Short mmCIF file of N, CA and C in Angstrom, two decimals:
data_model
loop_
_atom_site.label_atom_id
_atom_site.label_comp_id
_atom_site.label_asym_id
_atom_site.label_seq_id
_atom_site.Cartn_x
_atom_site.Cartn_y
_atom_site.Cartn_z
N MET W 20 -19.47 10.34 -17.74
CA MET W 20 -19.12 9.99 -16.37
C MET W 20 -18.32 8.69 -16.38
N ARG W 21 -17.22 8.67 -15.63
CA ARG W 21 -16.40 7.47 -15.56
C ARG W 21 -17.10 6.40 -14.75
N LYS W 22 -16.88 5.17 -15.16
CA LYS W 22 -17.43 4.05 -14.39
C LYS W 22 -16.37 3.56 -13.42
N ASN W 23 -16.81 3.05 -12.30
CA ASN W 23 -15.89 2.51 -11.32
C ASN W 23 -15.49 1.11 -11.77
N LEU W 24 -14.24 0.99 -12.20
CA LEU W 24 -13.74 -0.30 -12.69
C LEU W 24 -12.94 -1.04 -11.63
N ALA W 25 -12.95 -0.53 -10.40
CA ALA W 25 -12.15 -1.14 -9.34
C ALA W 25 -12.45 -2.62 -9.14
N PRO W 26 -13.73 -3.06 -9.08
CA PRO W 26 -13.96 -4.49 -8.87
C PRO W 26 -13.40 -5.34 -10.01
N LEU W 27 -13.52 -4.86 -11.23
CA LEU W 27 -13.00 -5.60 -12.38
C LEU W 27 -11.48 -5.65 -12.34
N ALA W 28 -10.85 -4.52 -12.00
CA ALA W 28 -9.40 -4.49 -11.89
C ALA W 28 -8.92 -5.43 -10.79
N ALA W 29 -9.64 -5.50 -9.68
CA ALA W 29 -9.26 -6.39 -8.58
C ALA W 29 -9.30 -7.85 -9.03
N LEU W 30 -10.32 -8.22 -9.75
CA LEU W 30 -10.42 -9.59 -10.24
C LEU W 30 -9.29 -9.91 -11.22
N ALA W 31 -8.97 -8.96 -12.09
CA ALA W 31 -7.89 -9.17 -13.05
C ALA W 31 -6.56 -9.35 -12.34
N LEU W 32 -6.30 -8.52 -11.32
CA LEU W 32 -5.05 -8.64 -10.59
C LEU W 32 -4.99 -9.95 -9.82
N ALA W 33 -6.08 -10.34 -9.21
CA ALA W 33 -6.10 -11.58 -8.44
C ALA W 33 -5.73 -12.77 -9.32
N ALA W 34 -6.14 -12.73 -10.56
CA ALA W 34 -5.84 -13.82 -11.49
C ALA W 34 -4.37 -13.86 -11.87
N THR W 35 -3.64 -12.73 -11.69
CA THR W 35 -2.25 -12.68 -12.10
C THR W 35 -1.26 -12.82 -10.96
N LEU W 36 -1.72 -12.77 -9.71
CA LEU W 36 -0.80 -12.88 -8.58
C LEU W 36 -0.26 -14.30 -8.47
N PRO W 37 1.05 -14.47 -8.46
CA PRO W 37 1.61 -15.80 -8.32
C PRO W 37 1.20 -16.43 -6.99
N ALA W 38 0.97 -17.72 -7.01
CA ALA W 38 0.57 -18.44 -5.80
C ALA W 38 1.63 -18.33 -4.71
N ALA W 39 2.89 -18.14 -5.09
CA ALA W 39 3.96 -18.06 -4.11
C ALA W 39 3.76 -16.92 -3.13
N TYR W 40 3.06 -15.87 -3.54
CA TYR W 40 2.84 -14.74 -2.66
C TYR W 40 2.10 -15.17 -1.39
N ALA W 41 1.20 -16.09 -1.52
CA ALA W 41 0.41 -16.51 -0.37
C ALA W 41 1.11 -17.59 0.44
N GLU W 42 2.25 -18.10 -0.05
CA GLU W 42 2.89 -19.24 0.58
C GLU W 42 4.21 -18.91 1.26
N GLY W 43 4.49 -17.64 1.47
CA GLY W 43 5.75 -17.28 2.11
C GLY W 43 5.79 -17.73 3.56
N SER W 44 6.98 -17.75 4.11
CA SER W 44 7.20 -18.13 5.50
C SER W 44 7.47 -16.88 6.32
N ALA W 45 6.62 -16.61 7.31
CA ALA W 45 6.83 -15.46 8.18
C ALA W 45 8.14 -15.59 8.96
N ASP W 46 8.48 -16.81 9.37
CA ASP W 46 9.73 -17.01 10.10
C ASP W 46 10.94 -16.70 9.22
N ALA W 47 10.91 -17.18 7.98
CA ALA W 47 12.00 -16.87 7.05
C ALA W 47 12.03 -15.38 6.74
N GLY W 48 10.86 -14.77 6.61
CA GLY W 48 10.78 -13.34 6.35
C GLY W 48 11.37 -12.52 7.49
N ALA W 49 11.17 -12.96 8.72
CA ALA W 49 11.72 -12.24 9.88
C ALA W 49 13.24 -12.17 9.79
N ALA W 50 13.85 -13.24 9.32
CA ALA W 50 15.30 -13.28 9.19
C ALA W 50 15.79 -12.39 8.05
N LYS W 51 14.93 -12.08 7.10
CA LYS W 51 15.29 -11.28 5.93
C LYS W 51 14.89 -9.82 6.06
N ALA W 52 14.15 -9.46 7.08
CA ALA W 52 13.54 -8.13 7.18
C ALA W 52 14.41 -7.07 7.84
N GLY W 53 15.59 -7.40 8.28
CA GLY W 53 16.43 -6.43 8.97
C GLY W 53 16.68 -5.17 8.17
N VAL W 54 17.00 -5.31 6.91
CA VAL W 54 17.26 -4.14 6.07
C VAL W 54 15.98 -3.32 5.92
N CYS W 55 14.84 -3.97 5.79
CA CYS W 55 13.55 -3.28 5.64
C CYS W 55 13.25 -2.41 6.85
N MET W 56 13.61 -2.93 8.03
CA MET W 56 13.28 -2.23 9.27
C MET W 56 14.03 -0.92 9.44
N ALA W 57 15.12 -0.75 8.71
CA ALA W 57 15.86 0.51 8.81
C ALA W 57 14.97 1.69 8.42
N CYS W 58 14.09 1.49 7.47
CA CYS W 58 13.17 2.56 7.04
C CYS W 58 11.74 2.33 7.53
N HIS W 59 11.28 1.08 7.47
CA HIS W 59 9.89 0.79 7.78
C HIS W 59 9.64 0.51 9.26
N GLY W 60 10.71 0.56 10.05
CA GLY W 60 10.58 0.47 11.50
C GLY W 60 10.51 -0.95 12.02
N PRO W 61 10.72 -1.07 13.34
CA PRO W 61 10.62 -2.38 13.97
C PRO W 61 9.23 -2.98 13.73
N SER W 62 9.21 -4.18 13.34
CA SER W 62 7.97 -4.91 13.06
C SER W 62 7.11 -4.24 11.99
N GLY W 63 7.74 -3.38 11.16
CA GLY W 63 7.02 -2.78 10.04
C GLY W 63 6.23 -1.53 10.37
N ASN W 64 6.46 -0.95 11.54
CA ASN W 64 5.79 0.29 11.93
C ASN W 64 6.78 1.44 11.81
N SER W 65 6.69 2.16 10.71
CA SER W 65 7.62 3.24 10.41
C SER W 65 7.41 4.43 11.34
N THR W 66 8.53 5.01 11.79
CA THR W 66 8.44 6.23 12.58
C THR W 66 8.60 7.46 11.70
N ASN W 67 9.00 7.27 10.46
CA ASN W 67 9.17 8.37 9.51
C ASN W 67 7.95 8.44 8.60
N PRO W 68 7.26 9.56 8.55
CA PRO W 68 6.05 9.65 7.73
C PRO W 68 6.30 9.58 6.22
N GLU W 69 7.55 9.58 5.81
CA GLU W 69 7.87 9.43 4.38
C GLU W 69 7.72 7.99 3.90
N TRP W 70 7.77 7.04 4.84
CA TRP W 70 7.76 5.63 4.50
C TRP W 70 6.51 4.97 5.07
N PRO W 71 5.91 4.07 4.30
CA PRO W 71 4.67 3.44 4.76
C PRO W 71 4.91 2.42 5.87
N ASN W 72 3.88 2.22 6.65
CA ASN W 72 3.86 1.13 7.61
C ASN W 72 3.52 -0.14 6.84
N LEU W 73 4.26 -1.19 7.10
CA LEU W 73 4.02 -2.48 6.44
C LEU W 73 3.32 -3.47 7.36
N ALA W 74 3.35 -3.21 8.64
CA ALA W 74 2.76 -4.13 9.62
C ALA W 74 1.28 -4.34 9.34
N GLY W 75 0.88 -5.60 9.26
CA GLY W 75 -0.52 -5.95 9.06
C GLY W 75 -1.00 -5.84 7.63
N GLN W 76 -0.15 -5.39 6.72
CA GLN W 76 -0.54 -5.30 5.32
C GLN W 76 -0.66 -6.70 4.74
N ASN W 77 -1.52 -6.88 3.77
CA ASN W 77 -1.72 -8.18 3.15
C ASN W 77 -0.43 -8.67 2.49
N ALA W 78 -0.09 -9.93 2.70
CA ALA W 78 1.15 -10.50 2.15
C ALA W 78 1.20 -10.41 0.63
N ALA W 79 0.11 -10.68 -0.04
CA ALA W 79 0.09 -10.62 -1.51
C ALA W 79 0.28 -9.19 -2.00
N TYR W 80 -0.27 -8.24 -1.28
CA TYR W 80 -0.10 -6.84 -1.67
C TYR W 80 1.37 -6.42 -1.54
N ILE W 81 1.99 -6.76 -0.41
CA ILE W 81 3.41 -6.43 -0.22
C ILE W 81 4.24 -7.09 -1.30
N ALA W 82 3.96 -8.35 -1.58
CA ALA W 82 4.72 -9.07 -2.60
C ALA W 82 4.57 -8.42 -3.97
N GLU W 83 3.38 -7.99 -4.31
CA GLU W 83 3.16 -7.33 -5.61
C GLU W 83 3.94 -6.02 -5.69
N GLN W 84 3.94 -5.25 -4.62
CA GLN W 84 4.67 -3.99 -4.63
C GLN W 84 6.17 -4.23 -4.76
N LEU W 85 6.71 -5.20 -4.02
CA LEU W 85 8.14 -5.52 -4.13
C LEU W 85 8.48 -6.01 -5.54
N THR W 86 7.59 -6.78 -6.13
CA THR W 86 7.80 -7.26 -7.50
C THR W 86 7.82 -6.08 -8.48
N GLN W 87 6.94 -5.11 -8.26
CA GLN W 87 6.92 -3.93 -9.13
C GLN W 87 8.19 -3.09 -8.95
N PHE W 88 8.65 -2.94 -7.72
CA PHE W 88 9.92 -2.23 -7.51
C PHE W 88 11.06 -2.97 -8.20
N ARG W 89 11.11 -4.29 -8.03
CA ARG W 89 12.18 -5.08 -8.63
C ARG W 89 12.18 -4.94 -10.15
N ALA W 90 11.01 -4.84 -10.74
CA ALA W 90 10.89 -4.71 -12.20
C ALA W 90 11.04 -3.27 -12.69
N GLY W 91 11.24 -2.32 -11.76
CA GLY W 91 11.38 -0.92 -12.14
C GLY W 91 10.07 -0.24 -12.51
N GLN W 92 8.96 -0.83 -12.10
CA GLN W 92 7.64 -0.28 -12.43
C GLN W 92 7.18 0.79 -11.46
N ARG W 93 7.90 1.02 -10.40
CA ARG W 93 7.55 2.07 -9.44
C ARG W 93 8.68 3.07 -9.36
N SER W 94 9.34 3.31 -10.46
CA SER W 94 10.53 4.15 -10.47
C SER W 94 10.26 5.63 -10.22
N ALA W 95 9.03 6.09 -10.41
CA ALA W 95 8.74 7.52 -10.23
C ALA W 95 8.14 7.81 -8.86
N THR W 96 8.12 6.85 -7.98
CA THR W 96 7.52 7.06 -6.67
C THR W 96 8.57 7.53 -5.66
N PRO W 97 8.12 8.07 -4.53
CA PRO W 97 9.08 8.54 -3.51
C PRO W 97 10.00 7.41 -3.07
N ASN W 98 11.23 7.73 -2.89
CA ASN W 98 12.23 6.78 -2.43
C ASN W 98 12.37 5.56 -3.35
N ALA W 99 11.93 5.71 -4.60
CA ALA W 99 11.93 4.58 -5.53
C ALA W 99 13.32 4.06 -5.83
N MET W 100 14.30 4.95 -5.89
CA MET W 100 15.66 4.48 -6.18
C MET W 100 16.13 3.53 -5.09
N VAL W 101 15.83 3.86 -3.85
CA VAL W 101 16.24 3.01 -2.73
C VAL W 101 15.50 1.68 -2.80
N MET W 102 14.17 1.74 -2.98
CA MET W 102 13.38 0.51 -3.01
C MET W 102 13.71 -0.35 -4.22
N THR W 103 13.93 0.26 -5.36
CA THR W 103 14.27 -0.52 -6.56
C THR W 103 15.60 -1.23 -6.34
N ALA W 104 16.55 -0.55 -5.75
CA ALA W 104 17.85 -1.18 -5.48
C ALA W 104 17.71 -2.30 -4.46
N GLN W 105 16.92 -2.08 -3.41
CA GLN W 105 16.73 -3.12 -2.40
C GLN W 105 16.02 -4.34 -2.98
N ALA W 106 14.99 -4.11 -3.78
CA ALA W 106 14.19 -5.21 -4.33
C ALA W 106 14.91 -5.96 -5.45
N ALA W 107 15.87 -5.33 -6.10
CA ALA W 107 16.55 -5.94 -7.24
C ALA W 107 17.19 -7.28 -6.89
N ALA W 108 17.67 -7.42 -5.69
CA ALA W 108 18.36 -8.65 -5.29
C ALA W 108 17.43 -9.70 -4.70
N LEU W 109 16.15 -9.39 -4.56
CA LEU W 109 15.22 -10.33 -3.93
C LEU W 109 14.73 -11.39 -4.91
N SER W 110 14.70 -12.62 -4.44
CA SER W 110 14.11 -13.71 -5.22
C SER W 110 12.60 -13.71 -4.99
N ASP W 111 11.87 -14.48 -5.78
CA ASP W 111 10.43 -14.61 -5.56
C ASP W 111 10.15 -15.15 -4.15
N GLU W 112 10.99 -16.09 -3.71
CA GLU W 112 10.82 -16.66 -2.36
C GLU W 112 11.06 -15.59 -1.29
N ASP W 113 12.11 -14.78 -1.46
CA ASP W 113 12.38 -13.70 -0.50
C ASP W 113 11.17 -12.77 -0.41
N ILE W 114 10.63 -12.41 -1.56
CA ILE W 114 9.49 -11.50 -1.62
C ILE W 114 8.29 -12.10 -0.90
N ALA W 115 8.02 -13.37 -1.15
CA ALA W 115 6.89 -14.04 -0.49
C ALA W 115 7.11 -14.11 1.02
N ASP W 116 8.34 -14.39 1.44
CA ASP W 116 8.65 -14.48 2.87
C ASP W 116 8.50 -13.12 3.55
N LEU W 117 8.98 -12.07 2.91
CA LEU W 117 8.85 -10.73 3.50
C LEU W 117 7.38 -10.33 3.60
N GLY W 118 6.61 -10.63 2.57
CA GLY W 118 5.18 -10.34 2.63
C GLY W 118 4.51 -11.07 3.78
N ALA W 119 4.85 -12.35 3.94
CA ALA W 119 4.26 -13.16 5.02
C ALA W 119 4.65 -12.60 6.38
N TYR W 120 5.91 -12.19 6.52
CA TYR W 120 6.37 -11.66 7.81
C TYR W 120 5.62 -10.38 8.18
N PHE W 121 5.61 -9.41 7.27
CA PHE W 121 4.97 -8.13 7.61
C PHE W 121 3.47 -8.28 7.79
N ALA W 122 2.86 -9.22 7.11
CA ALA W 122 1.41 -9.45 7.27
C ALA W 122 1.08 -9.92 8.68
N THR W 123 2.02 -10.60 9.33
CA THR W 123 1.75 -11.12 10.68
C THR W 123 2.05 -10.11 11.78
N GLN W 124 2.62 -8.97 11.43
CA GLN W 124 2.97 -7.97 12.43
C GLN W 124 1.75 -7.11 12.78
N THR W 125 1.74 -6.56 13.97
CA THR W 125 0.62 -5.75 14.44
C THR W 125 0.88 -4.28 14.16
N PRO W 126 -0.04 -3.64 13.41
CA PRO W 126 0.13 -2.21 13.15
C PRO W 126 0.03 -1.41 14.45
N SER W 127 0.84 -0.37 14.55
CA SER W 127 0.80 0.47 15.76
C SER W 127 -0.41 1.39 15.75
N GLY W 128 -0.93 1.68 14.59
CA GLY W 128 -2.13 2.49 14.48
C GLY W 128 -1.88 3.97 14.71
N LEU W 129 -2.08 4.73 13.69
CA LEU W 129 -2.00 6.17 13.78
C LEU W 129 -3.42 6.71 13.67
N GLU W 130 -3.68 7.81 14.29
CA GLU W 130 -5.02 8.39 14.26
C GLU W 130 -5.00 9.69 13.48
N ALA W 131 -6.10 9.97 12.81
CA ALA W 131 -6.23 11.23 12.08
C ALA W 131 -6.30 12.40 13.04
N ASP W 132 -5.86 13.54 12.58
CA ASP W 132 -5.95 14.76 13.38
C ASP W 132 -7.42 15.11 13.54
N PRO W 133 -7.93 15.13 14.76
CA PRO W 133 -9.36 15.35 14.98
C PRO W 133 -9.84 16.74 14.55
N SER W 134 -8.92 17.68 14.33
CA SER W 134 -9.35 19.02 13.96
C SER W 134 -9.87 19.10 12.52
N TYR W 135 -9.55 18.11 11.69
CA TYR W 135 -10.07 18.17 10.32
C TYR W 135 -10.39 16.80 9.71
N TRP W 136 -10.67 15.81 10.49
CA TRP W 136 -10.92 14.48 9.95
C TRP W 136 -12.32 14.32 9.37
N LYS W 137 -13.28 15.15 9.74
CA LYS W 137 -14.66 14.99 9.26
C LYS W 137 -14.75 15.11 7.73
N ALA W 138 -14.06 16.08 7.13
CA ALA W 138 -14.10 16.24 5.67
C ALA W 138 -13.48 15.02 4.99
N GLY W 139 -12.40 14.52 5.55
CA GLY W 139 -11.77 13.32 4.99
C GLY W 139 -12.66 12.10 5.11
N GLU W 140 -13.34 11.99 6.23
CA GLU W 140 -14.25 10.86 6.43
C GLU W 140 -15.39 10.90 5.42
N ALA W 141 -15.93 12.08 5.16
CA ALA W 141 -17.03 12.21 4.19
C ALA W 141 -16.57 11.78 2.80
N LEU W 142 -15.40 12.18 2.39
CA LEU W 142 -14.86 11.77 1.09
C LEU W 142 -14.57 10.27 1.08
N TYR W 143 -13.98 9.78 2.16
CA TYR W 143 -13.64 8.37 2.26
C TYR W 143 -14.89 7.49 2.14
N ARG W 144 -15.95 7.87 2.83
CA ARG W 144 -17.17 7.06 2.85
C ARG W 144 -18.10 7.31 1.67
N GLY W 145 -18.15 8.53 1.17
CA GLY W 145 -19.13 8.86 0.14
C GLY W 145 -18.58 9.28 -1.20
N GLY W 146 -17.28 9.50 -1.29
CA GLY W 146 -16.70 9.97 -2.54
C GLY W 146 -17.15 11.39 -2.84
N ASP W 147 -17.00 11.79 -4.09
CA ASP W 147 -17.40 13.13 -4.52
C ASP W 147 -17.90 13.03 -5.96
N LYS W 148 -19.21 12.99 -6.14
CA LYS W 148 -19.80 12.83 -7.47
C LYS W 148 -19.40 13.96 -8.40
N ALA W 149 -19.34 15.18 -7.90
CA ALA W 149 -19.02 16.32 -8.75
C ALA W 149 -17.63 16.18 -9.38
N ARG W 150 -16.70 15.58 -8.65
CA ARG W 150 -15.34 15.38 -9.18
C ARG W 150 -15.12 13.95 -9.68
N GLU W 151 -16.19 13.17 -9.71
CA GLU W 151 -16.13 11.78 -10.17
C GLU W 151 -15.13 10.94 -9.37
N LEU W 152 -15.12 11.16 -8.05
CA LEU W 152 -14.26 10.40 -7.16
C LEU W 152 -15.10 9.36 -6.43
N PRO W 153 -14.76 8.09 -6.57
CA PRO W 153 -15.50 7.07 -5.82
C PRO W 153 -15.13 7.11 -4.34
N ALA W 154 -15.95 6.52 -3.53
CA ALA W 154 -15.66 6.42 -2.10
C ALA W 154 -14.42 5.54 -1.92
N CYS W 155 -13.50 6.00 -1.12
CA CYS W 155 -12.26 5.25 -0.86
C CYS W 155 -12.56 3.88 -0.27
N MET W 156 -13.60 3.83 0.58
CA MET W 156 -13.90 2.59 1.28
C MET W 156 -14.37 1.48 0.34
N ALA W 157 -14.71 1.83 -0.89
CA ALA W 157 -15.12 0.80 -1.85
C ALA W 157 -14.01 -0.22 -2.07
N CYS W 158 -12.78 0.23 -2.02
CA CYS W 158 -11.64 -0.69 -2.19
C CYS W 158 -10.88 -0.94 -0.89
N HIS W 159 -10.76 0.10 -0.07
CA HIS W 159 -9.93 0.01 1.13
C HIS W 159 -10.68 -0.43 2.37
N GLY W 160 -11.99 -0.70 2.24
CA GLY W 160 -12.79 -1.19 3.36
C GLY W 160 -13.34 -0.07 4.21
N PRO W 161 -14.42 -0.34 4.94
CA PRO W 161 -15.08 0.70 5.73
C PRO W 161 -14.21 1.27 6.85
N ASP W 162 -13.24 0.49 7.32
CA ASP W 162 -12.38 0.96 8.40
C ASP W 162 -10.93 1.14 7.96
N GLY W 163 -10.69 1.08 6.64
CA GLY W 163 -9.34 1.26 6.13
C GLY W 163 -8.52 0.00 6.12
N ASN W 164 -9.07 -1.10 6.60
CA ASN W 164 -8.39 -2.40 6.59
C ASN W 164 -8.95 -3.20 5.43
N SER W 165 -8.32 -3.07 4.30
CA SER W 165 -8.81 -3.67 3.07
C SER W 165 -9.09 -5.16 3.24
N PRO W 166 -10.26 -5.60 2.79
CA PRO W 166 -10.59 -7.02 2.88
C PRO W 166 -9.98 -7.83 1.73
N SER W 167 -9.29 -7.17 0.83
CA SER W 167 -8.79 -7.82 -0.38
C SER W 167 -7.28 -7.62 -0.54
N PRO W 168 -6.57 -8.63 -1.04
CA PRO W 168 -5.13 -8.46 -1.26
C PRO W 168 -4.80 -7.53 -2.42
N GLU W 169 -5.78 -7.17 -3.21
CA GLU W 169 -5.52 -6.30 -4.35
C GLU W 169 -5.40 -4.84 -3.96
N TRP W 170 -5.90 -4.47 -2.79
CA TRP W 170 -5.91 -3.08 -2.35
C TRP W 170 -5.26 -3.00 -0.99
N PRO W 171 -4.44 -2.01 -0.76
CA PRO W 171 -3.76 -1.92 0.53
C PRO W 171 -4.69 -1.49 1.65
N SER W 172 -4.34 -1.94 2.83
CA SER W 172 -4.97 -1.39 4.03
C SER W 172 -4.31 -0.04 4.24
N ILE W 173 -5.13 0.97 4.49
CA ILE W 173 -4.56 2.30 4.71
C ILE W 173 -4.77 2.79 6.13
N ALA W 174 -5.50 2.04 6.93
CA ALA W 174 -5.67 2.39 8.34
C ALA W 174 -4.29 2.38 8.99
N GLY W 175 -4.01 3.38 9.78
CA GLY W 175 -2.75 3.43 10.50
C GLY W 175 -1.58 3.94 9.69
N GLN W 176 -1.79 4.34 8.44
CA GLN W 176 -0.70 4.91 7.66
C GLN W 176 -0.50 6.37 8.07
N HIS W 177 0.68 6.86 7.86
CA HIS W 177 0.96 8.28 8.09
C HIS W 177 0.12 9.09 7.11
N SER W 178 -0.53 10.13 7.60
CA SER W 178 -1.38 10.94 6.72
C SER W 178 -0.56 11.58 5.61
N SER W 179 0.65 12.04 5.92
CA SER W 179 1.47 12.68 4.88
C SER W 179 1.86 11.68 3.80
N TYR W 180 2.05 10.41 4.17
CA TYR W 180 2.36 9.39 3.17
C TYR W 180 1.16 9.20 2.23
N ILE W 181 -0.04 9.11 2.79
CA ILE W 181 -1.25 8.94 1.98
C ILE W 181 -1.43 10.14 1.06
N VAL W 182 -1.27 11.35 1.59
CA VAL W 182 -1.41 12.56 0.77
C VAL W 182 -0.42 12.52 -0.39
N HIS W 183 0.83 12.17 -0.10
CA HIS W 183 1.84 12.14 -1.17
C HIS W 183 1.49 11.09 -2.23
N GLN W 184 1.01 9.93 -1.81
CA GLN W 184 0.65 8.91 -2.78
C GLN W 184 -0.51 9.37 -3.67
N LEU W 185 -1.51 9.99 -3.06
CA LEU W 185 -2.64 10.50 -3.85
C LEU W 185 -2.18 11.57 -4.83
N GLN W 186 -1.29 12.45 -4.39
CA GLN W 186 -0.76 13.48 -5.29
C GLN W 186 0.05 12.85 -6.42
N SER W 187 0.78 11.79 -6.12
CA SER W 187 1.57 11.10 -7.15
C SER W 187 0.67 10.44 -8.19
N PHE W 188 -0.44 9.86 -7.75
CA PHE W 188 -1.39 9.29 -8.71
C PHE W 188 -2.00 10.40 -9.56
N LYS W 189 -2.39 11.49 -8.92
CA LYS W 189 -3.04 12.60 -9.64
C LYS W 189 -2.11 13.20 -10.69
N SER W 190 -0.84 13.38 -10.34
CA SER W 190 0.12 13.99 -11.27
C SER W 190 0.60 13.02 -12.35
N GLY W 191 0.37 11.74 -12.13
CA GLY W 191 0.86 10.73 -13.07
C GLY W 191 2.24 10.20 -12.71
N ALA W 192 2.85 10.71 -11.63
CA ALA W 192 4.16 10.22 -11.21
C ALA W 192 4.08 8.76 -10.77
N ARG W 193 2.94 8.39 -10.24
CA ARG W 193 2.70 6.99 -9.89
C ARG W 193 1.55 6.50 -10.73
N GLN W 194 1.80 5.42 -11.46
CA GLN W 194 0.80 4.95 -12.40
C GLN W 194 0.37 3.52 -12.17
N ASN W 195 1.02 2.83 -11.24
CA ASN W 195 0.54 1.47 -10.98
C ASN W 195 -0.82 1.57 -10.32
N ASP W 196 -1.64 0.57 -10.50
CA ASP W 196 -3.01 0.65 -9.99
C ASP W 196 -3.12 0.31 -8.52
N LEU W 197 -2.01 0.09 -7.88
CA LEU W 197 -2.01 -0.28 -6.47
C LEU W 197 -1.32 0.79 -5.66
N MET W 198 -1.80 1.01 -4.47
CA MET W 198 -1.21 2.03 -3.62
C MET W 198 -0.17 1.41 -2.75
#
């Protein structure tokens, strides 16, 4: 049986996150976010389910993802060519500023389809021992608003985006430990 190494992985990542991620300027990020809004929507609330909502996401998490795109470490993910090209020109300061800006934005909040959310809630809260799946809330928080910068908040994300990310992890197309 696999052991849940998520807490250990979170501590390891926290030790490697540059301090600049937490020190970005939301005001400077607002001036730099125009290109981001073309896909991620006004104030980071995407209207296209192919792209994640960035509003309210932890600044350090956003910065880490942009850093991974810039380094080509997320090249097998959806829309990776676009994101890798966009992130390639960003400085560490730009990345920190964008993270700070989107962290201060208010998520619009999407709701699960009530016709089938019960099965998802059971997996989210309790995992599945038979398939060795831990409860999602162990990292993403009881309400989907992650209490840690190492794990993304998934509350308010498009369901199709979450499904695609999970499928990418399962297939190996996405291998970074962060969603």
